[in-house]
Amino acid sequence: MNEKLHSLKKEQQELPAYRARKQIIQHIQRLRTAIIIGETGSGKTTQVPQYLYDARLHQNAVIAITQPRRVAAISIAQRVSEEKQCNLGELVGYNVRFDNMTSACTKLKYMTDGMLLREAILDPLLKKYSIVILDEAHERTIHTDVLFGVVKAAQKKRNSLNRKDVSLKIIIMSATMDVDNFSSYFGSCPVLYLEGRQFPIKLYYSPEHQSDYSFAALVTVFQIHRQASPDEGILVFLTGQEEIEATVKQIWDISKELAGEAPPLCVFPLYASQPPIVQLRVFSPVPKGTRKVIVATNVAETSLTIKGIKYVVDSGMVKAKLFNPSSGLDLLKVVRTSRAQAVQRTGRAGRESPGSCYRLYTEQEFDQFRPNTLPEIQRCNLSGVLLQMLAMGISDIVNFDFIDKPTTQSIINALDQLNFLGAVEKTDKIQLTAVGKKMAAFPLDPRLAKVILVAKDMNCLEEILSIVSILSVDSLVYNPQTRREEAVAARKKFESAEGDFMTYLNILRSFKASAGNKKWCRENFVNSKNANMALEVRRQLRGICQNQGMQFTSSARDSNAIRKCLVGGFFMNAAELDKDGNYLTLSTRKLCSIHPSSSLFNCKPAYVIYNELVQTTKCYMRDVCVVDPDWLYDAVPTYFKKK
Ligand code: ADP
Ligand code: MG
């Protein structure tokens, strides 16, 4: 144990941030707002909060450190609690949606940006905190962007209101970014640059366009693997869970065939929706003489730093949420990264020694990438965040102090959506209705919050809570590549002719009935972690319902009532079958199909609602439910009259 502690201390002292420790403390001591820039892995996230705490700059209040991703919040809190030699949840804790590991003695609180924003609804002045660190600011998530304005306003108010209160310091931390924009937004505040470690990196471009980047990645990994010394790790950037899991499996299979010809290899997937325990595995050392290969999403771009990486293989692709304000459609789509992202990814190869980066695109293609990633607030549906802003009492959204404004059209669209959901009313100013206030109490997408509120009047709150919980966690089921058919056959018994939402409900019910039995889960290819998480989410949502004095009712399996409730929130995500057998969304007449993973894949119901649209080779509706067109009209006559 002592040895471990010793090596932790040593690692800490070798970080670039350590050398700048005194300077950081002095800098922040005299400033209200500061920006700290440093390369990924220099120790910003793990070390800076500890320096401030050790120097007692927190004045006995809490230091909040926001992260765009829950995985980063959890794994970094874990690491810092080890460095501070305390149990997680004591001095060092984390708070992410549906998972709060903090206590009254927590002073270093790692949290998602979404959670801090949620806290601001109850306390817009964030009085619990003496220091708010907005970390990974370059990611420009929608929540961090809104927080910029919220903490700036809180700081101003707290300084003017009560001099006895603890003042609020704001620290912006980021890898390379558009510093001038940030500094001028925060009143020309000074910027501290951490001296990073960056060794030269050899860049290789693909000589020609790659139509199948995951295949190209596979080939490249084995080119490197056959030549490089086994202690040199490879980090591959792909886009999403399915693709990553498939690639990991292929790498594993090929490496077994190569036994004897190349060193042994350990391959790890890394993506946001993994359970934290699984994610932490990527940090663990592999046996000597074995190569470490990590296949990751952009989570490994800046938020998590893994040691021993000498080679980066970059697909140049990322999965992004896109919203088209003119069509009102939210889409998940695999797109090109920005040049800034590509540079970040490349940088991962040269943190400890010179490295190499293989770009699976041509140099001409790279030149066509957009220079910077568009802030999420300019490409996402704003309805969720607007609901929260309105709940905080910010009613003049258009004139809110955004660092970069969303388009007026997207604000209008979001307000329209909230209006159709019955959450806002426009009198002389825009404000939340009683329904809207209740919706804002749920840490959920407004559509899901609305479904819960509808359910209490339709006598099926229990069932709806289950469905909403399932939609808030990752997939309840898994389909191993080699046993896909077996998995589908095993789960046939849960399938509902009315679609996926009802199927999920059946699975969760049976999971509960089996009391999470491991054998049952294995036989039915049910992911017990995610199913347990769904039950935990359900418990928490039930608590919120209880606070709102709702009656818990059950429809005793009346599926019509359940599906009518779902329509109450998802009417904007509806599609109808045309005479040629294609689906068209009702809102914008976009051509789409039922996703192959859906239990309705081979069926052609006349009307459906869906959870989300995913664009791959085609536009797919994911999580689909059969509905009666009359329900759609009855749910919101004004919405359908307009069309
Ligand atoms: P930055 O925020 O500047 O990118 P971090 O503070 O996140 O840097 O990381 C500093 C160092 O701590 C990294 O080199 C990383 O390898 C190490 N580290 C961070 N989290 C963990 C962890 N969970 N396990 C092992 N090492 C970690
Ligand atoms: Mg960091």
XYZ file of C-alpha atoms and ligand atoms in Angstrom, residues 11 15 38-47 75-76 78-79 83 135-136 197 280 283 302-303 305-307, ligand 1:
54
model
C 3.497 10.519 -10.561
C 3.133 16.359 -13.885
C -2.571 23.267 -20.597
C -2.106 20.251 -22.788
C -4.132 17.165 -22.032
C -2.462 15.115 -19.323
C -0.664 18.037 -17.693
C -2.608 17.643 -14.465
C -5.247 20.358 -14.683
C -8.247 18.295 -13.711
C -6.707 16.081 -11.061
C -4.156 18.477 -9.524
C -12.994 8.170 -12.859
C -11.200 11.390 -12.017
C -11.813 8.120 -8.004
C -8.230 8.952 -8.862
C -4.261 10.647 -4.205
C -13.223 22.236 -16.954
C -12.767 20.987 -20.512
C 5.025 18.075 -22.476
C -10.873 2.066 -15.236
C -5.519 2.632 -16.874
C -9.011 15.248 -23.909
C -10.968 14.105 -20.866
C -5.382 10.448 -20.314
C -3.889 7.015 -20.735
C -0.208 6.360 -20.272
P -5.477 17.206 -17.692
O -6.745 17.572 -17.006
O -4.486 18.324 -17.729
O -5.722 16.644 -19.042
P -5.382 15.120 -15.710
O -5.302 15.849 -14.423
O -6.690 14.575 -16.120
O -4.768 16.043 -16.851
O -4.404 13.875 -15.688
C -3.087 13.951 -15.181
C -2.449 12.582 -15.160
O -3.107 11.724 -14.235
C -2.507 11.883 -16.503
O -1.197 11.669 -16.947
C -3.200 10.562 -16.275
O -2.506 9.519 -16.851
C -3.271 10.426 -14.786
N -4.597 9.912 -14.427
C -5.739 10.598 -14.413
N -6.782 9.829 -14.034
C -6.260 8.602 -13.801
C -6.796 7.338 -13.367
N -8.090 7.199 -13.114
N -5.955 6.308 -13.245
C -4.647 6.437 -13.513
N -4.068 7.589 -13.912
C -4.854 8.650 -14.056
